[in-house]
Every structure is written in C-alpha cells, then in structure tokens.
mmCIF file with all atom_site columns, C-alpha atoms in Angstrom:
data_model
loop_
_atom_site.group_PDB
_atom_site.id
_atom_site.type_symbol
_atom_site.label_atom_id
_atom_site.label_alt_id
_atom_site.label_comp_id
_atom_site.label_asym_id
_atom_site.label_entity_id
_atom_site.label_seq_id
_atom_site.pdbx_PDB_ins_code
_atom_site.Cartn_x
_atom_site.Cartn_y
_atom_site.Cartn_z
_atom_site.occupancy
_atom_site.B_iso_or_equiv
_atom_site.pdbx_formal_charge
_atom_site.auth_seq_id
_atom_site.auth_comp_id
_atom_site.auth_asym_id
_atom_site.auth_atom_id
_atom_site.pdbx_PDB_model_num
ATOM 1   C CA . MET A 1 1   ? -48.361 -97.170 -16.431 1.00 52.00 ? 1   MET A CA 1
ATOM 2   C CA . LYS A 1 2   ? -46.881 -99.216 -14.345 1.00 46.00 ? 2   LYS A CA 1
ATOM 3   C CA . LYS A 1 3   ? -42.793 -98.549 -15.322 1.00 44.00 ? 3   LYS A CA 1
ATOM 4   C CA . ARG A 1 4   ? -44.697 -94.189 -15.059 1.00 47.00 ? 4   ARG A CA 1
ATOM 5   C CA . HIS A 1 5   ? -45.858 -95.369 -11.718 1.00 47.00 ? 5   HIS A CA 1
ATOM 6   C CA . ASN A 1 6   ? -43.796 -97.236 -10.533 1.00 45.00 ? 6   ASN A CA 1
ATOM 7   C CA . TRP A 1 7   ? -40.633 -94.178 -11.861 1.00 40.00 ? 7   TRP A CA 1
ATOM 8   C CA . ARG A 1 8   ? -42.692 -91.854 -9.293  1.00 51.00 ? 8   ARG A CA 1
ATOM 9   C CA . LEU A 1 9   ? -42.739 -93.551 -6.642  1.00 48.00 ? 9   LEU A CA 1
ATOM 10  C CA . ALA A 1 10  ? -38.828 -94.309 -7.008  1.00 43.00 ? 10  ALA A CA 1
ATOM 11  C CA . GLU A 1 11  ? -37.994 -90.101 -7.983  1.00 49.00 ? 11  GLU A CA 1
ATOM 12  C CA . TYR A 1 12  ? -40.065 -89.217 -4.750  1.00 50.00 ? 12  TYR A CA 1
ATOM 13  C CA . LEU A 1 13  ? -38.527 -91.303 -3.085  1.00 48.00 ? 13  LEU A CA 1
ATOM 14  C CA . LEU A 1 14  ? -35.014 -90.209 -3.831  1.00 42.00 ? 14  LEU A CA 1
ATOM 15  C CA . ILE A 1 15  ? -36.479 -86.391 -3.248  1.00 51.00 ? 15  ILE A CA 1
ATOM 16  C CA . CYS A 1 16  ? -37.447 -87.913 0.713   1.00 51.00 ? 16  CYS A CA 1
ATOM 17  C CA . THR A 1 17  ? -33.855 -89.154 1.506   1.00 47.00 ? 17  THR A CA 1
ATOM 18  C CA . LEU A 1 18  ? -31.831 -86.497 -0.093  1.00 46.00 ? 18  LEU A CA 1
ATOM 19  C CA . VAL A 1 19  ? -34.311 -83.935 1.938   1.00 50.00 ? 19  VAL A CA 1
ATOM 20  C CA . LEU A 1 20  ? -33.760 -85.581 5.097   1.00 50.00 ? 20  LEU A CA 1
ATOM 21  C CA . LEU A 1 21  ? -29.344 -85.810 4.392   1.00 44.00 ? 21  LEU A CA 1
ATOM 22  C CA . GLN A 1 22  ? -29.966 -82.272 3.764   1.00 51.00 ? 22  GLN A CA 1
ATOM 23  C CA . LEU A 1 23  ? -31.484 -81.625 7.313   1.00 52.00 ? 23  LEU A CA 1
ATOM 24  C CA . SER A 1 24  ? -29.623 -83.862 9.265   1.00 51.00 ? 24  SER A CA 1
ATOM 25  C CA . GLY A 1 25  ? -27.003 -81.677 11.028  1.00 53.00 ? 25  GLY A CA 1
ATOM 26  C CA . CYS A 1 26  ? -29.443 -80.362 14.749  1.00 69.00 ? 26  CYS A CA 1
ATOM 27  C CA . GLY A 1 27  ? -28.887 -83.538 15.406  1.00 39.00 ? 27  GLY A CA 1
ATOM 28  C CA . LYS A 1 28  ? -28.154 -87.455 15.102  1.00 36.00 ? 28  LYS A CA 1
ATOM 29  C CA . SER A 1 29  ? -31.663 -89.728 13.223  1.00 38.00 ? 29  SER A CA 1
ATOM 30  C CA . GLY A 1 30  ? -32.980 -91.869 15.110  1.00 36.00 ? 30  GLY A CA 1
ATOM 31  C CA . GLU A 1 31  ? -32.007 -90.889 18.469  1.00 39.00 ? 31  GLU A CA 1
ATOM 32  C CA . GLU A 1 32  ? -34.604 -90.536 20.405  1.00 41.00 ? 32  GLU A CA 1
ATOM 33  C CA . ALA A 1 33  ? -34.996 -86.778 22.252  1.00 44.00 ? 33  ALA A CA 1
ATOM 34  C CA . ASP A 1 34  ? -36.365 -85.897 25.241  1.00 45.00 ? 34  ASP A CA 1
ATOM 35  C CA . ILE A 1 35  ? -35.909 -81.863 25.682  1.00 44.00 ? 35  ILE A CA 1
ATOM 36  C CA . ASN A 1 36  ? -34.778 -82.510 28.259  1.00 45.00 ? 36  ASN A CA 1
ATOM 37  C CA . SER A 1 37  ? -32.217 -84.674 28.878  1.00 40.00 ? 37  SER A CA 1
ATOM 38  C CA . GLN A 1 38  ? -30.326 -84.122 24.796  1.00 38.00 ? 38  GLN A CA 1
ATOM 39  C CA . PRO A 1 39  ? -26.831 -82.975 24.961  1.00 35.00 ? 39  PRO A CA 1
ATOM 40  C CA . SER A 1 40  ? -26.759 -79.102 23.153  1.00 33.00 ? 40  SER A CA 1
ATOM 41  C CA . LEU A 1 41  ? -26.092 -78.943 19.843  1.00 31.00 ? 41  LEU A CA 1
ATOM 42  C CA . GLN A 1 42  ? -22.989 -77.487 20.875  1.00 30.00 ? 42  GLN A CA 1
ATOM 43  C CA . GLU A 1 43  ? -22.236 -80.460 23.239  1.00 33.00 ? 43  GLU A CA 1
ATOM 44  C CA . GLU A 1 44  ? -22.584 -82.413 20.107  1.00 33.00 ? 44  GLU A CA 1
ATOM 45  C CA . GLN A 1 45  ? -20.946 -80.994 17.345  1.00 31.00 ? 45  GLN A CA 1
ATOM 46  C CA . GLY A 1 46  ? -18.346 -78.406 19.045  1.00 34.00 ? 46  GLY A CA 1
ATOM 47  C CA . GLY A 1 47  ? -21.096 -75.177 18.333  1.00 35.00 ? 47  GLY A CA 1
ATOM 48  C CA . ASN A 1 48  ? -20.021 -75.781 14.570  1.00 34.00 ? 48  ASN A CA 1
ATOM 49  C CA . GLU A 1 49  ? -23.009 -75.049 13.458  1.00 36.00 ? 49  GLU A CA 1
ATOM 50  C CA . PRO A 1 50  ? -24.839 -71.799 14.463  1.00 33.00 ? 50  PRO A CA 1
ATOM 51  C CA . GLU A 1 51  ? -27.676 -71.942 13.378  1.00 36.00 ? 51  GLU A CA 1
ATOM 52  C CA . THR A 1 52  ? -29.301 -73.852 14.157  1.00 46.00 ? 52  THR A CA 1
ATOM 53  C CA . ASP A 1 53  ? -28.327 -73.562 18.085  1.00 36.00 ? 53  ASP A CA 1
ATOM 54  C CA . THR A 1 54  ? -30.855 -73.152 21.048  1.00 34.00 ? 54  THR A CA 1
ATOM 55  C CA . GLY A 1 55  ? -29.674 -69.289 21.250  1.00 37.00 ? 55  GLY A CA 1
ATOM 56  C CA . ASN A 1 56  ? -30.886 -65.939 22.089  1.00 37.00 ? 56  ASN A CA 1
ATOM 57  C CA . GLU A 1 57  ? -30.667 -64.671 17.285  1.00 47.00 ? 57  GLU A CA 1
ATOM 58  C CA . GLY A 1 58  ? -31.770 -66.840 14.916  1.00 58.00 ? 58  GLY A CA 1
ATOM 59  C CA . GLU A 1 59  ? -30.175 -66.301 10.822  1.00 52.00 ? 59  GLU A CA 1
ATOM 60  C CA . GLU A 1 60  ? -32.478 -64.123 9.140   1.00 50.00 ? 60  GLU A CA 1
ATOM 61  C CA . THR A 1 61  ? -31.970 -64.585 5.863   1.00 44.00 ? 61  THR A CA 1
ATOM 62  C CA . GLN A 1 62  ? -34.056 -61.801 3.951   1.00 44.00 ? 62  GLN A CA 1
ATOM 63  C CA . SER A 1 63  ? -36.148 -63.654 1.067   1.00 43.00 ? 63  SER A CA 1
ATOM 64  C CA . GLY A 1 64  ? -38.639 -62.019 -1.744  1.00 44.00 ? 64  GLY A CA 1
ATOM 65  C CA . GLU A 1 65  ? -41.630 -62.820 -2.815  1.00 49.00 ? 65  GLU A CA 1
ATOM 66  C CA . THR A 1 66  ? -42.335 -65.834 -4.176  1.00 53.00 ? 66  THR A CA 1
ATOM 67  C CA . GLY A 1 67  ? -45.029 -67.499 -4.496  1.00 81.00 ? 67  GLY A CA 1
ATOM 68  C CA . VAL A 1 68  ? -46.036 -71.149 -2.217  1.00 91.00 ? 68  VAL A CA 1
ATOM 69  C CA . ALA A 1 69  ? -47.894 -73.585 -3.180  1.00 94.00 ? 69  ALA A CA 1
ATOM 70  C CA . PHE A 1 70  ? -48.011 -76.703 -1.839  1.00 97.00 ? 70  PHE A CA 1
ATOM 71  C CA . GLU A 1 71  ? -51.042 -80.250 -1.293  1.00 97.00 ? 71  GLU A CA 1
ATOM 72  C CA . GLY A 1 72  ? -49.967 -82.510 1.927   1.00 97.00 ? 72  GLY A CA 1
ATOM 73  C CA . GLN A 1 73  ? -51.536 -83.117 5.581   1.00 97.00 ? 73  GLN A CA 1
ATOM 74  C CA . ASP A 1 74  ? -50.872 -82.609 8.702   1.00 98.00 ? 74  ASP A CA 1
ATOM 75  C CA . ILE A 1 75  ? -50.419 -85.467 11.336  1.00 97.00 ? 75  ILE A CA 1
ATOM 76  C CA . GLU A 1 76  ? -53.559 -85.895 11.978  1.00 95.00 ? 76  GLU A CA 1
ATOM 77  C CA . GLY A 1 77  ? -54.865 -86.850 8.653   1.00 96.00 ? 77  GLY A CA 1
ATOM 78  C CA . ASN A 1 78  ? -56.043 -83.993 6.949   1.00 97.00 ? 78  ASN A CA 1
ATOM 79  C CA . ALA A 1 79  ? -55.572 -82.147 4.461   1.00 97.00 ? 79  ALA A CA 1
ATOM 80  C CA . VAL A 1 80  ? -54.627 -79.514 3.721   1.00 97.00 ? 80  VAL A CA 1
ATOM 81  C CA . SER A 1 81  ? -53.133 -76.806 0.907   1.00 97.00 ? 81  SER A CA 1
ATOM 82  C CA . SER A 1 82  ? -51.775 -73.764 0.467   1.00 97.00 ? 82  SER A CA 1
ATOM 83  C CA . SER A 1 83  ? -54.839 -71.985 1.169   1.00 97.00 ? 83  SER A CA 1
ATOM 84  C CA . VAL A 1 84  ? -53.952 -72.144 3.855   1.00 97.00 ? 84  VAL A CA 1
ATOM 85  C CA . PHE A 1 85  ? -52.110 -69.038 3.414   1.00 98.00 ? 85  PHE A CA 1
ATOM 86  C CA . GLU A 1 86  ? -54.989 -67.180 3.268   1.00 97.00 ? 86  GLU A CA 1
ATOM 87  C CA . ASP A 1 87  ? -56.098 -67.306 6.405   1.00 97.00 ? 87  ASP A CA 1
ATOM 88  C CA . SER A 1 88  ? -54.229 -65.014 8.095   1.00 98.00 ? 88  SER A CA 1
ATOM 89  C CA . LYS A 1 89  ? -52.368 -61.963 6.865   1.00 98.00 ? 89  LYS A CA 1
ATOM 90  C CA . LEU A 1 90  ? -49.261 -63.678 8.781   1.00 98.00 ? 90  LEU A CA 1
ATOM 91  C CA . THR A 1 91  ? -48.037 -67.259 8.471   1.00 98.00 ? 91  THR A CA 1
ATOM 92  C CA . MET A 1 92  ? -45.166 -68.888 10.526  1.00 98.00 ? 92  MET A CA 1
ATOM 93  C CA . VAL A 1 93  ? -44.553 -72.034 9.254   1.00 98.00 ? 93  VAL A CA 1
ATOM 94  C CA . ASN A 1 94  ? -41.578 -73.577 11.405  1.00 98.00 ? 94  ASN A CA 1
ATOM 95  C CA . VAL A 1 95  ? -39.492 -76.831 9.645   1.00 98.00 ? 95  VAL A CA 1
ATOM 96  C CA . TRP A 1 96  ? -38.809 -78.743 12.635  1.00 98.00 ? 96  TRP A CA 1
ATOM 97  C CA . ALA A 1 97  ? -37.750 -82.356 13.374  1.00 98.00 ? 97  ALA A CA 1
ATOM 98  C CA . THR A 1 98  ? -37.976 -85.130 15.783  1.00 98.00 ? 98  THR A CA 1
ATOM 99  C CA . TYR A 1 99  ? -34.217 -85.792 16.657  1.00 97.00 ? 99  TYR A CA 1
ATOM 100 C CA . CYS A 1 100 ? -33.361 -81.621 16.678  1.00 98.00 ? 100 CYS A CA 1
ATOM 101 C CA . ASN A 1 101 ? -32.952 -80.355 19.875  1.00 97.00 ? 101 ASN A CA 1
ATOM 102 C CA . PRO A 1 102 ? -33.588 -76.644 19.342  1.00 98.00 ? 102 PRO A CA 1
ATOM 103 C CA . CYS A 1 103 ? -36.664 -77.326 17.646  1.00 98.00 ? 103 CYS A CA 1
ATOM 104 C CA . LEU A 1 104 ? -38.301 -79.683 20.547  1.00 98.00 ? 104 LEU A CA 1
ATOM 105 C CA . LYS A 1 105 ? -36.357 -76.590 23.048  1.00 98.00 ? 105 LYS A CA 1
ATOM 106 C CA . GLU A 1 106 ? -37.780 -74.058 21.401  1.00 98.00 ? 106 GLU A CA 1
ATOM 107 C CA . MET A 1 107 ? -41.355 -76.023 20.497  1.00 98.00 ? 107 MET A CA 1
ATOM 108 C CA . PRO A 1 108 ? -42.950 -74.780 23.988  1.00 98.00 ? 108 PRO A CA 1
ATOM 109 C CA . GLU A 1 109 ? -42.305 -71.321 23.411  1.00 98.00 ? 109 GLU A CA 1
ATOM 110 C CA . LEU A 1 110 ? -44.143 -71.206 19.642  1.00 98.00 ? 110 LEU A CA 1
ATOM 111 C CA . GLY A 1 111 ? -46.983 -72.356 21.094  1.00 98.00 ? 111 GLY A CA 1
ATOM 112 C CA . GLU A 1 112 ? -47.620 -69.726 23.616  1.00 98.00 ? 112 GLU A CA 1
ATOM 113 C CA . LEU A 1 113 ? -46.979 -67.675 20.170  1.00 98.00 ? 113 LEU A CA 1
ATOM 114 C CA . ALA A 1 114 ? -50.135 -69.875 18.806  1.00 97.00 ? 114 ALA A CA 1
ATOM 115 C CA . LYS A 1 115 ? -52.317 -68.656 21.764  1.00 97.00 ? 115 LYS A CA 1
ATOM 116 C CA . GLU A 1 116 ? -50.927 -64.981 21.344  1.00 97.00 ? 116 GLU A CA 1
ATOM 117 C CA . TYR A 1 117 ? -52.508 -63.541 18.328  1.00 97.00 ? 117 TYR A CA 1
ATOM 118 C CA . GLU A 1 118 ? -56.163 -63.589 16.808  1.00 97.00 ? 118 GLU A CA 1
ATOM 119 C CA . PRO A 1 119 ? -56.325 -66.256 14.340  1.00 97.00 ? 119 PRO A CA 1
ATOM 120 C CA . ASP A 1 120 ? -56.770 -63.675 11.423  1.00 97.00 ? 120 ASP A CA 1
ATOM 121 C CA . GLN A 1 121 ? -54.090 -62.113 11.752  1.00 98.00 ? 121 GLN A CA 1
ATOM 122 C CA . PHE A 1 122 ? -51.680 -64.673 12.404  1.00 98.00 ? 122 PHE A CA 1
ATOM 123 C CA . GLN A 1 123 ? -51.411 -68.078 12.321  1.00 98.00 ? 123 GLN A CA 1
ATOM 124 C CA . LEU A 1 124 ? -48.266 -71.133 13.275  1.00 98.00 ? 124 LEU A CA 1
ATOM 125 C CA . ILE A 1 125 ? -47.757 -73.974 11.432  1.00 98.00 ? 125 ILE A CA 1
ATOM 126 C CA . GLY A 1 126 ? -45.479 -76.919 11.200  1.00 98.00 ? 126 GLY A CA 1
ATOM 127 C CA . ILE A 1 127 ? -43.187 -78.780 9.138   1.00 98.00 ? 127 ILE A CA 1
ATOM 128 C CA . ILE A 1 128 ? -42.486 -82.525 10.086  1.00 98.00 ? 128 ILE A CA 1
ATOM 129 C CA . SER A 1 129 ? -39.199 -82.742 7.857   1.00 97.00 ? 129 SER A CA 1
ATOM 130 C CA . ASP A 1 130 ? -38.930 -86.394 9.364   1.00 97.00 ? 130 ASP A CA 1
ATOM 131 C CA . VAL A 1 131 ? -41.617 -88.196 9.579   1.00 97.00 ? 131 VAL A CA 1
ATOM 132 C CA . GLN A 1 132 ? -42.911 -89.003 5.702   1.00 97.00 ? 132 GLN A CA 1
ATOM 133 C CA . GLU A 1 133 ? -46.960 -88.887 4.838   1.00 96.00 ? 133 GLU A CA 1
ATOM 134 C CA . GLY A 1 134 ? -47.983 -92.809 5.295   1.00 94.00 ? 134 GLY A CA 1
ATOM 135 C CA . ALA A 1 135 ? -44.898 -93.415 7.927   1.00 95.00 ? 135 ALA A CA 1
ATOM 136 C CA . GLY A 1 136 ? -46.510 -96.062 10.347  1.00 96.00 ? 136 GLY A CA 1
ATOM 137 C CA . ASP A 1 137 ? -48.037 -95.865 13.480  1.00 96.00 ? 137 ASP A CA 1
ATOM 138 C CA . GLU A 1 138 ? -44.731 -95.498 15.209  1.00 97.00 ? 138 GLU A CA 1
ATOM 139 C CA . ALA A 1 139 ? -43.066 -92.305 14.049  1.00 97.00 ? 139 ALA A CA 1
ATOM 140 C CA . LEU A 1 140 ? -46.267 -90.997 13.622  1.00 98.00 ? 140 LEU A CA 1
ATOM 141 C CA . GLU A 1 141 ? -47.161 -91.515 17.437  1.00 98.00 ? 141 GLU A CA 1
ATOM 142 C CA . TYR A 1 142 ? -44.551 -90.875 18.066  1.00 98.00 ? 142 TYR A CA 1
ATOM 143 C CA . ALA A 1 143 ? -43.765 -87.510 16.572  1.00 98.00 ? 143 ALA A CA 1
ATOM 144 C CA . LEU A 1 144 ? -47.439 -87.102 18.154  1.00 98.00 ? 144 LEU A CA 1
ATOM 145 C CA . GLY A 1 145 ? -45.996 -87.917 21.447  1.00 98.00 ? 145 GLY A CA 1
ATOM 146 C CA . LEU A 1 146 ? -43.290 -85.006 21.263  1.00 98.00 ? 146 LEU A CA 1
ATOM 147 C CA . ILE A 1 147 ? -45.671 -82.737 20.298  1.00 98.00 ? 147 ILE A CA 1
ATOM 148 C CA . GLU A 1 148 ? -47.899 -83.025 22.993  1.00 98.00 ? 148 GLU A CA 1
ATOM 149 C CA . GLN A 1 149 ? -44.685 -82.672 25.224  1.00 98.00 ? 149 GLN A CA 1
ATOM 150 C CA . THR A 1 150 ? -44.075 -79.784 23.263  1.00 98.00 ? 150 THR A CA 1
ATOM 151 C CA . GLY A 1 151 ? -47.458 -78.686 23.847  1.00 98.00 ? 151 GLY A CA 1
ATOM 152 C CA . ALA A 1 152 ? -47.219 -77.504 20.264  1.00 98.00 ? 152 ALA A CA 1
ATOM 153 C CA . ASP A 1 153 ? -50.776 -76.970 19.946  1.00 97.00 ? 153 ASP A CA 1
ATOM 154 C CA . TYR A 1 154 ? -51.172 -76.571 16.347  1.00 98.00 ? 154 TYR A CA 1
ATOM 155 C CA . PRO A 1 155 ? -51.069 -77.839 13.303  1.00 98.00 ? 155 PRO A CA 1
ATOM 156 C CA . HIS A 1 156 ? -48.155 -79.783 11.551  1.00 98.00 ? 156 HIS A CA 1
ATOM 157 C CA . LEU A 1 157 ? -47.513 -80.774 8.511   1.00 98.00 ? 157 LEU A CA 1
ATOM 158 C CA . LEU A 1 158 ? -45.999 -84.321 7.004   1.00 98.00 ? 158 LEU A CA 1
ATOM 159 C CA . LEU A 1 159 ? -42.801 -84.406 4.072   1.00 98.00 ? 159 LEU A CA 1
ATOM 160 C CA . ASN A 1 160 ? -43.563 -85.122 1.026   1.00 97.00 ? 160 ASN A CA 1
ATOM 161 C CA . GLU A 1 161 ? -42.633 -84.888 -2.463  1.00 97.00 ? 161 GLU A CA 1
ATOM 162 C CA . SER A 1 162 ? -45.312 -81.564 -3.853  1.00 97.00 ? 162 SER A CA 1
ATOM 163 C CA . ILE A 1 163 ? -44.286 -79.753 0.296   1.00 97.00 ? 163 ILE A CA 1
ATOM 164 C CA . TYR A 1 164 ? -40.558 -80.235 -0.253  1.00 97.00 ? 164 TYR A CA 1
ATOM 165 C CA . ARG A 1 165 ? -40.361 -78.945 -3.990  1.00 96.00 ? 165 ARG A CA 1
ATOM 166 C CA . GLY A 1 166 ? -43.470 -76.153 -2.904  1.00 95.00 ? 166 GLY A CA 1
ATOM 167 C CA . LEU A 1 167 ? -40.811 -74.965 0.360   1.00 93.00 ? 167 LEU A CA 1
ATOM 168 C CA . LEU A 1 168 ? -37.951 -76.836 1.701   1.00 95.00 ? 168 LEU A CA 1
ATOM 169 C CA . THR A 1 169 ? -35.589 -77.359 -1.790  1.00 93.00 ? 169 THR A CA 1
ATOM 170 C CA . GLU A 1 170 ? -33.297 -74.603 -0.041  1.00 90.00 ? 170 GLU A CA 1
ATOM 171 C CA . VAL A 1 171 ? -33.089 -75.404 3.444   1.00 94.00 ? 171 VAL A CA 1
ATOM 172 C CA . SER A 1 172 ? -29.752 -76.966 5.019   1.00 92.00 ? 172 SER A CA 1
ATOM 173 C CA . ALA A 1 173 ? -30.890 -77.426 8.776   1.00 96.00 ? 173 ALA A CA 1
ATOM 174 C CA . VAL A 1 174 ? -33.470 -77.257 10.948  1.00 98.00 ? 174 VAL A CA 1
ATOM 175 C CA . PRO A 1 175 ? -35.584 -75.165 13.002  1.00 98.00 ? 175 PRO A CA 1
ATOM 176 C CA . THR A 1 176 ? -35.846 -72.847 10.222  1.00 98.00 ? 176 THR A CA 1
ATOM 177 C CA . THR A 1 177 ? -38.673 -70.825 10.361  1.00 98.00 ? 177 THR A CA 1
ATOM 178 C CA . PHE A 1 178 ? -40.647 -68.933 6.855   1.00 98.00 ? 178 PHE A CA 1
ATOM 179 C CA . PHE A 1 179 ? -42.651 -66.149 7.421   1.00 98.00 ? 179 PHE A CA 1
ATOM 180 C CA . VAL A 1 180 ? -46.191 -66.037 4.727   1.00 98.00 ? 180 VAL A CA 1
ATOM 181 C CA . ASN A 1 181 ? -48.773 -63.925 3.934   1.00 97.00 ? 181 ASN A CA 1
ATOM 182 C CA . GLU A 1 182 ? -51.808 -64.311 2.670   1.00 97.00 ? 182 GLU A CA 1
ATOM 183 C CA . ASN A 1 183 ? -51.076 -64.379 -1.261  1.00 96.00 ? 183 ASN A CA 1
ATOM 184 C CA . GLY A 1 184 ? -48.259 -67.605 -0.332  1.00 97.00 ? 184 GLY A CA 1
ATOM 185 C CA . GLU A 1 185 ? -45.427 -65.064 -0.470  1.00 97.00 ? 185 GLU A CA 1
ATOM 186 C CA . VAL A 1 186 ? -42.052 -65.780 1.860   1.00 96.00 ? 186 VAL A CA 1
ATOM 187 C CA . LEU A 1 187 ? -41.166 -62.026 3.686   1.00 97.00 ? 187 LEU A CA 1
ATOM 188 C CA . ASP A 1 188 ? -38.657 -63.460 5.695   1.00 97.00 ? 188 ASP A CA 1
ATOM 189 C CA . VAL A 1 189 ? -37.011 -66.665 6.070   1.00 97.00 ? 189 VAL A CA 1
ATOM 190 C CA . VAL A 1 190 ? -34.440 -67.389 10.130  1.00 98.00 ? 190 VAL A CA 1
ATOM 191 C CA . VAL A 1 191 ? -32.648 -70.154 10.251  1.00 97.00 ? 191 VAL A CA 1
ATOM 192 C CA . GLY A 1 192 ? -31.875 -71.116 13.716  1.00 97.00 ? 192 GLY A CA 1
ATOM 193 C CA . ALA A 1 193 ? -33.326 -70.834 17.766  1.00 98.00 ? 193 ALA A CA 1
ATOM 194 C CA . MET A 1 194 ? -35.173 -67.307 18.152  1.00 97.00 ? 194 MET A CA 1
ATOM 195 C CA . LYS A 1 195 ? -36.743 -66.920 22.617  1.00 97.00 ? 195 LYS A CA 1
ATOM 196 C CA . LYS A 1 196 ? -40.072 -65.956 22.387  1.00 98.00 ? 196 LYS A CA 1
ATOM 197 C CA . SER A 1 197 ? -39.842 -62.015 22.758  1.00 97.00 ? 197 SER A CA 1
ATOM 198 C CA . ALA A 1 198 ? -37.338 -62.204 19.306  1.00 98.00 ? 198 ALA A CA 1
ATOM 199 C CA . TRP A 1 199 ? -40.452 -64.124 17.820  1.00 98.00 ? 199 TRP A CA 1
ATOM 200 C CA . GLU A 1 200 ? -42.812 -61.556 18.767  1.00 98.00 ? 200 GLU A CA 1
ATOM 201 C CA . GLU A 1 201 ? -40.890 -58.566 17.801  1.00 98.00 ? 201 GLU A CA 1
ATOM 202 C CA . LYS A 1 202 ? -40.333 -60.342 14.710  1.00 98.00 ? 202 LYS A CA 1
ATOM 203 C CA . ILE A 1 203 ? -43.874 -61.138 13.752  1.00 98.00 ? 203 ILE A CA 1
ATOM 204 C CA . ASN A 1 204 ? -45.203 -57.659 15.074  1.00 97.00 ? 204 ASN A CA 1
ATOM 205 C CA . THR A 1 205 ? -42.769 -56.001 13.059  1.00 97.00 ? 205 THR A CA 1
ATOM 206 C CA . LEU A 1 206 ? -44.228 -58.515 10.349  1.00 98.00 ? 206 LEU A CA 1
ATOM 207 C CA . LEU A 1 207 ? -47.848 -57.472 10.653  1.00 97.00 ? 207 LEU A CA 1
ATOM 208 C CA . GLY A 1 208 ? -46.810 -53.795 10.665  1.00 93.00 ? 208 GLY A CA 1
ATOM 209 C CA . LYS A 1 209 ? -46.147 -53.732 7.517   1.00 75.00 ? 209 LYS A CA 1
#
C-alpha cells in the first residue's frame, strides 16, 4: 500500500509540474506580479504570443459539448466540485496565474462582471494554475493579495490532479476561459484576455441560446 501511495504522489507531482511548465508562457514564474508596474507581454516576449496578450480580442476556440467533472477546493479551503455548474445557467471559468500580467489586468473587470448578473443565470470561477492544493501559507497569501488587489471577488480554485484532468489537459496558455452550462458541458473556450464589453457580448450571446 505504501508503494502505491508513493506512486500516486509521484504521478500527482509530475502532473502539477507538467501543467506549470505548460502554462508558463504568459510571464516569468517566481517573480512578484504588480498589475500597475509589470511590462506588457509584447515588451517581455516581442509580441510572439498574441493569444495571451492584453488586446481587445482573445482567440476563440469552438468546443464540442464535453462533460466536465472534478473535485477540489477553493483558496479559502472550501470543498468545491463540478456540481457547482448546476447553480447557474452559465459559468465562466477563468484559468489564470499569479505571474501572468494579462490575467491580472483583466481581473478587475471580471470582478465587475461577476456582480452584474443574477447568480442563477451567470457565475464566475477562477482557477489559479500555479498554486496547488496544500501550498504553503506564503503562496496562498500572495494569491489572496492579488485577488484582493484586483477586486476579483469570486471563488478561486487551487490546482489539483482532478481539476487538471477535468479541465486543463489541453490548456496551453493563460489566461484561458471556459464557458460551461448547467449540465457541465463546455460551450466555448477563449484563449487570451478580453475587455469587459467583449466578455459581456459573449456572455449575453451564450445566455440567449
């Protein structure tokens, strides 16, 4: 049993390492993020990755209906599962990272969006792709500070194996945003940050379907 436990732990750590490497294209990990002073993505990388730029439009990817299932916890330590999708007609799942400047720059407007709709119609959930379940107090406090600083007052989930397998296996950059209906089916995927007006247009279109 001990060998099996150690194997599962090793597999989990490998998955977490792979997802962090996979999502590291947005910015430089290990550096403190400041949404007011960080250089733009174009300054850091010469504009080679427009899908994670802070331009007006993200790169939209149409997705077929795919059931999403996961179990995890939010940054406050509350248990969360994919049953949360049943609470609203449409759920916007925003995958971000603490080092990602485009992610942080759009989060204030995402916080506004989260308050503008009736909860049974629309809800917003964040996934912090570079903070794992069981992370130390320093990492959690840093992420909580960014959430408070940006006014992103909505639930934020911590990375674990279940969330990775359920949603993130094909994510190659942050921010990436999923739109999921009450049945856990992915309706649409957007890679990159967008302005509030563009998000509102997409949300209203999906709610109208």
